Short mmCIF file of C-alpha atoms in Angstrom, two decimals:
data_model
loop_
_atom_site.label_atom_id
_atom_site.label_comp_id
_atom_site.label_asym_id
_atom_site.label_seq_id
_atom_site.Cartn_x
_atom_site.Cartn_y
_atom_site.Cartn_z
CA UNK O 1 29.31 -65.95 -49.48
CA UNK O 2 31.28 -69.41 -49.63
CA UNK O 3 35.16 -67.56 -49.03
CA UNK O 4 35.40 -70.30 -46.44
CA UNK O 5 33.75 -74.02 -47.13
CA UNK O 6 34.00 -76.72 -44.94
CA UNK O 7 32.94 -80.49 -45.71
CA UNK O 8 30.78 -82.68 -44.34
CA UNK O 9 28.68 -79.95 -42.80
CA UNK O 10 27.24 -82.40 -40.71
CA UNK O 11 28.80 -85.91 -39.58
CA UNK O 12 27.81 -88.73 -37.31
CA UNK O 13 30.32 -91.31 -36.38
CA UNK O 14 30.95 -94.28 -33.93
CA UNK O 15 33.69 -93.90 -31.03
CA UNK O 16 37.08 -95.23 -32.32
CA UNK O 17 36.53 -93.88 -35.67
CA UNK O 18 38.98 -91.66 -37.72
CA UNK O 19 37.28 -88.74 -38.80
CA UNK O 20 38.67 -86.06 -40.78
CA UNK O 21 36.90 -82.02 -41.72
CA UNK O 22 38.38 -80.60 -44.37
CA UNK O 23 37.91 -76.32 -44.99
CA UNK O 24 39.02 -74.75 -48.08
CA UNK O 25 39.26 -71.25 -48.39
CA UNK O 26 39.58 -68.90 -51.82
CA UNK O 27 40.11 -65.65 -49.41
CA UNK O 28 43.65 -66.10 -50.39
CA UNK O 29 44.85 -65.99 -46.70
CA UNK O 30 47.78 -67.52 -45.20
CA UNK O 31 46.58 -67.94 -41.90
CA UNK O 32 43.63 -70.42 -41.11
CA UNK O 33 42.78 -71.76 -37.76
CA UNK O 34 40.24 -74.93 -36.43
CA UNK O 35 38.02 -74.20 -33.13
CA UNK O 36 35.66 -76.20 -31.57
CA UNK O 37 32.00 -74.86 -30.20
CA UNK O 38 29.94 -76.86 -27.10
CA UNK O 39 26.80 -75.60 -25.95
CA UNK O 40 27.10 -72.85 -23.85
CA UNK O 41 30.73 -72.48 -23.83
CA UNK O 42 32.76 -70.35 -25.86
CA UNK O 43 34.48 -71.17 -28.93
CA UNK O 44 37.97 -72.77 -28.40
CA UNK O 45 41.36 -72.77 -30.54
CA UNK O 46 42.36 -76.55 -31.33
CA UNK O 47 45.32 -75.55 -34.35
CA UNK O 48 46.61 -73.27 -36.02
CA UNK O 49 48.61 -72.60 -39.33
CA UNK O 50 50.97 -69.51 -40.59
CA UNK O 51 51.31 -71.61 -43.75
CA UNK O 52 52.22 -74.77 -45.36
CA UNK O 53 55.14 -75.29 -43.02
CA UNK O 54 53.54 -73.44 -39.86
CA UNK O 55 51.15 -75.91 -37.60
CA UNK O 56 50.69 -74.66 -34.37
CA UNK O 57 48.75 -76.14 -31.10
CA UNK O 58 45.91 -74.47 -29.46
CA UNK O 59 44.35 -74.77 -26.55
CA UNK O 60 42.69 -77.97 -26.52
CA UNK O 61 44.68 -79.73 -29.07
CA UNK O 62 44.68 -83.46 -27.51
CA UNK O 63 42.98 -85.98 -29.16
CA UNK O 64 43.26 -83.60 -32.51
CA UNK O 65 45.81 -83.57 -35.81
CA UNK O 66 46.04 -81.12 -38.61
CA UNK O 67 47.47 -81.25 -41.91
CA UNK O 68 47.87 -77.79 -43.97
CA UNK O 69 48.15 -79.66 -47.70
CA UNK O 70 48.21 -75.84 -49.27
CA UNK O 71 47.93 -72.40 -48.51
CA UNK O 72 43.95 -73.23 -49.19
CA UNK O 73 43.54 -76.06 -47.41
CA UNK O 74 43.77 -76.97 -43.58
CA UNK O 75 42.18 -80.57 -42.44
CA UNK O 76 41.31 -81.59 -38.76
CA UNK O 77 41.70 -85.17 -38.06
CA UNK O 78 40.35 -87.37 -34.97
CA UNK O 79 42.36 -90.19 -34.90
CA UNK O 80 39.97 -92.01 -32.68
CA UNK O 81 36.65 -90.48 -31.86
CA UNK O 82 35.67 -90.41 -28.20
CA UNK O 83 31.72 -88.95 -27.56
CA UNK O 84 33.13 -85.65 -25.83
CA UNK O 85 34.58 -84.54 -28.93
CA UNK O 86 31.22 -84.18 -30.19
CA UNK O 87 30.45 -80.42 -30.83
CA UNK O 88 30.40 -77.82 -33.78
CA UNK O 89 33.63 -77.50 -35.89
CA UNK O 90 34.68 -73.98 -36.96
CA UNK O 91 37.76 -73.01 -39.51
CA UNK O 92 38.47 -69.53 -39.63
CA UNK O 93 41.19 -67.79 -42.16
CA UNK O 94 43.04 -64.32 -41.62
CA UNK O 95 45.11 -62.15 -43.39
CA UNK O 96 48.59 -61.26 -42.96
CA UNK O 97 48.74 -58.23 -40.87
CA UNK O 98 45.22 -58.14 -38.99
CA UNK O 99 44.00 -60.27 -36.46
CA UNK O 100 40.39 -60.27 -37.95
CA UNK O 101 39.44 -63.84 -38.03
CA UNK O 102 36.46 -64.72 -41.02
CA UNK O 103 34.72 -68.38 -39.97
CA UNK O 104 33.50 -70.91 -41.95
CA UNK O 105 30.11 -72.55 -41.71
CA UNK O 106 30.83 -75.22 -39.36
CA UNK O 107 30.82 -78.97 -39.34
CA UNK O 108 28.26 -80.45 -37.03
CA UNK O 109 30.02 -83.43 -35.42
CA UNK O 110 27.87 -86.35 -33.51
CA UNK O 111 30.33 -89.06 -32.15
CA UNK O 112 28.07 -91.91 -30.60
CA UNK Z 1 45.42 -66.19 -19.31
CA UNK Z 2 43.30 -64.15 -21.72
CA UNK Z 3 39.77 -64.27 -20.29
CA UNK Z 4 36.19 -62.69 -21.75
CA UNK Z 5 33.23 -62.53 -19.74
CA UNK Z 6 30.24 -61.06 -21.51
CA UNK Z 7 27.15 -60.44 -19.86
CA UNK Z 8 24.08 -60.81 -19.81
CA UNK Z 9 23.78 -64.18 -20.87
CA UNK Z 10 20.72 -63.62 -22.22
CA UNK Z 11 18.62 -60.85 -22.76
CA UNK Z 12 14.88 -60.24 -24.60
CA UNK Z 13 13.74 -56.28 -26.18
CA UNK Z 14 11.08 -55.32 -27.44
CA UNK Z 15 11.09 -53.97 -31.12
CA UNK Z 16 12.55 -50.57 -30.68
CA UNK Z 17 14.00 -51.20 -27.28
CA UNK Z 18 17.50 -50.02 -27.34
CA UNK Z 19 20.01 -51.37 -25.08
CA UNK Z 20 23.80 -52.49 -24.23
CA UNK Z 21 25.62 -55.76 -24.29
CA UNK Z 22 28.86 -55.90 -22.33
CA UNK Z 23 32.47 -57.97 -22.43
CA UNK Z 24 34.71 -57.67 -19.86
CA UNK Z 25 37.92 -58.85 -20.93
CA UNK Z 26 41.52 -59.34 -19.00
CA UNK Z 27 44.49 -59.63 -21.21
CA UNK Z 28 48.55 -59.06 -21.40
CA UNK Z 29 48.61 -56.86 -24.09
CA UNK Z 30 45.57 -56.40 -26.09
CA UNK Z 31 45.98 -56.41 -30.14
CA UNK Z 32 42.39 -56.70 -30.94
CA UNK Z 33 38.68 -56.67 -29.25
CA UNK Z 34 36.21 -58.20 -32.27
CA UNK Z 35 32.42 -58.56 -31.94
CA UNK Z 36 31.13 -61.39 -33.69
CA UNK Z 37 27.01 -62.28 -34.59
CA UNK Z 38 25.93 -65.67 -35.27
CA UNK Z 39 22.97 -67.72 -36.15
CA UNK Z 40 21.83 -70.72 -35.39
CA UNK Z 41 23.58 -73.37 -36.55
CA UNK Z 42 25.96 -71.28 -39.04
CA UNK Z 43 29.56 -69.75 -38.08
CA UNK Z 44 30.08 -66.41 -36.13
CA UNK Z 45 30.09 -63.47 -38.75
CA UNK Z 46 32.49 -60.65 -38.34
CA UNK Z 47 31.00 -56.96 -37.18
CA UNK Z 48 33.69 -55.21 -35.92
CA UNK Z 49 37.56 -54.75 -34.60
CA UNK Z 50 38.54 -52.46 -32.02
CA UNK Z 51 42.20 -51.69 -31.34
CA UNK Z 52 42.49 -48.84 -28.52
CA UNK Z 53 40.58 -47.54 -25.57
CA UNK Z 54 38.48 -44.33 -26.81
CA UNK Z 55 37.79 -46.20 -29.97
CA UNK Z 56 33.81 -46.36 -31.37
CA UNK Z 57 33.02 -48.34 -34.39
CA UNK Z 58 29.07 -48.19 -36.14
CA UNK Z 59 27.19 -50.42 -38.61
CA UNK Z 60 23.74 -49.92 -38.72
CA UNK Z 61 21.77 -50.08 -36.28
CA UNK Z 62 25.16 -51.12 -33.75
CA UNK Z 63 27.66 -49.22 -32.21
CA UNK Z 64 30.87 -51.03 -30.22
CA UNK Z 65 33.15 -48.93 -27.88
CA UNK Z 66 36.02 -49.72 -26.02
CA UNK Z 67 37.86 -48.81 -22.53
CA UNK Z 68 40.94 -50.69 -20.97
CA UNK Z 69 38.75 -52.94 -19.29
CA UNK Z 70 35.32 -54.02 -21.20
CA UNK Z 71 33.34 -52.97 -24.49
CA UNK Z 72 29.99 -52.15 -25.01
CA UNK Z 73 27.73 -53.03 -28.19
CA UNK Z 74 25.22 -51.17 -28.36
CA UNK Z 75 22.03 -51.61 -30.35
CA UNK Z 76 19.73 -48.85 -30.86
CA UNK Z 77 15.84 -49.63 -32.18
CA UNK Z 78 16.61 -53.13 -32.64
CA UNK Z 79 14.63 -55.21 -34.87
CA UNK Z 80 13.35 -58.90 -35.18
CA UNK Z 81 16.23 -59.75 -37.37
CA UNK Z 82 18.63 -58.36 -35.17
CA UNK Z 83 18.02 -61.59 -33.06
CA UNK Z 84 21.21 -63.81 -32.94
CA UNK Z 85 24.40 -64.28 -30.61
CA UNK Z 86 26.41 -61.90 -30.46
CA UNK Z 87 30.35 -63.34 -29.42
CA UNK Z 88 33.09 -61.07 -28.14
CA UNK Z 89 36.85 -62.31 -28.64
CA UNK Z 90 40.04 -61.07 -28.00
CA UNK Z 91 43.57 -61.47 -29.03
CA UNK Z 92 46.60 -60.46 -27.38
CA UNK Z 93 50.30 -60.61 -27.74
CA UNK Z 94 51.07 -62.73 -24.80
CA UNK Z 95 49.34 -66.02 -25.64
CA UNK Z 96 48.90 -68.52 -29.12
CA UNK Z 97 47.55 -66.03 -31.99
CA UNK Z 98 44.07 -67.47 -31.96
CA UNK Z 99 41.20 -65.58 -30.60
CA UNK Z 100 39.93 -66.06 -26.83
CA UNK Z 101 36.05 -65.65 -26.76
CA UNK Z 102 33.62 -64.87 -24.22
CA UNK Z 103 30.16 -67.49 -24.39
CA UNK Z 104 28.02 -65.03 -26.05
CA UNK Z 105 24.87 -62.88 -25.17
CA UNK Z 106 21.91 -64.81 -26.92
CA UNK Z 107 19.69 -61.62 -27.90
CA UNK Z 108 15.76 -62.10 -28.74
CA UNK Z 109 14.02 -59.07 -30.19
CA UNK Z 110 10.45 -59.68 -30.13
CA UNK Z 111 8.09 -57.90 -32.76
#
């Protein structure tokens, strides 16, 4: 099932690097949200998006942009890569009128 | 602040071995209680939504219930495959719309 794609699935980079994940989705949601995953922690919100015009912060949005370029389409930026941003990216999509979130495959993120 | 605890942390069954894995969750208002399952290395996939103390929900060989203060999924004869994660998340109305998760039970069924 590829509803929700996200490229590169797996990424190594140097500190002070711009990085950007990009998800695409063909659910035809308007909602779509980026979380982060460490080791032994639970996953954690960093945006979120009601559509085009909606970007939202989560949780642990420092360090973090977002760009929603359509309603299929929702990009995570690091502007400069630090090593403790290094963790599993998750985008997730949801419909209007459920909470049900449906995840992506993840991007695997090294930052040296 | 929305918080999930979900224990154990880990657990191992034998083939067959039926048992319960709990989250204990404290929100302002809950809107949802989802269960997720997830692989190594791949993104959590949805199993089920819960929206109201008293409510059960069943695929397979798992069953998820609900009170006002944790949920239970149980598995009954588990099998090999069954192996995996398993997250629990909630949303509620009082905080950003994203979903607060607990860290998982990492379950190992052995053959």
């Amino acid at each position: 099932d590829a509803d929700v794609t996200q490229t590169p699935r797996n990424r190594i980079t140097k500190t002070g690097k711009r990085i950007m994940l990009e998800c695409s989705q063909t659910k035809g949601h308007d909602r779509m949200y980026w979380y982060r995953q460490d080791p032994g922690l639970g996953l954690q919100l960093i945006y979120y998006s009601f559509d085009v015009k909606d970007i939202n912060k989560g949780e642990i949005s420092d360090g973090y942009s977002v760009s929603r370029q359509a309603q299929a389409k929702f990009s995570l930026s690091l502007e400069s890569a630090i090593p403790n941003q290094t963790a599993l990216y998750f985008c997730a999509t949801s419909p209007w009128g459920t909470d049900t979130q449906y995840f992506g495959p993840g991007t695997r993120l090294t930052v040296l | 602040e929305d918080q999930v605890t979900q224990s154990p942390e880990a657990l191992r069954l034998q083939e067959g071995e039926s048992s319960s894995l709990n989250c204990s969750y404290t929100v302002s208002g809950l809107r949802g209680l989802f269960w997720y399952r997830q692989d190594p290395g791949k993104g959590p996939e949805f199993l089920f939504t819960l929206y109201s103390a008293g409510e059960e929900k069943e695929k397979e060989r798992l069953k998820a219930t609900l009170t006002k203060k944790e949920s239970f999924l149980h598995i009954t004869a588990p099998k090999p495959e069954d192996s995996a994660t398993y997250l629990c998340a909630v949303c509620s109305g009082g905080g950003a719309d994203g979903l607060t998760f607990g860290k998982g039970t990492h379950l190992i069924i052995q053959p």
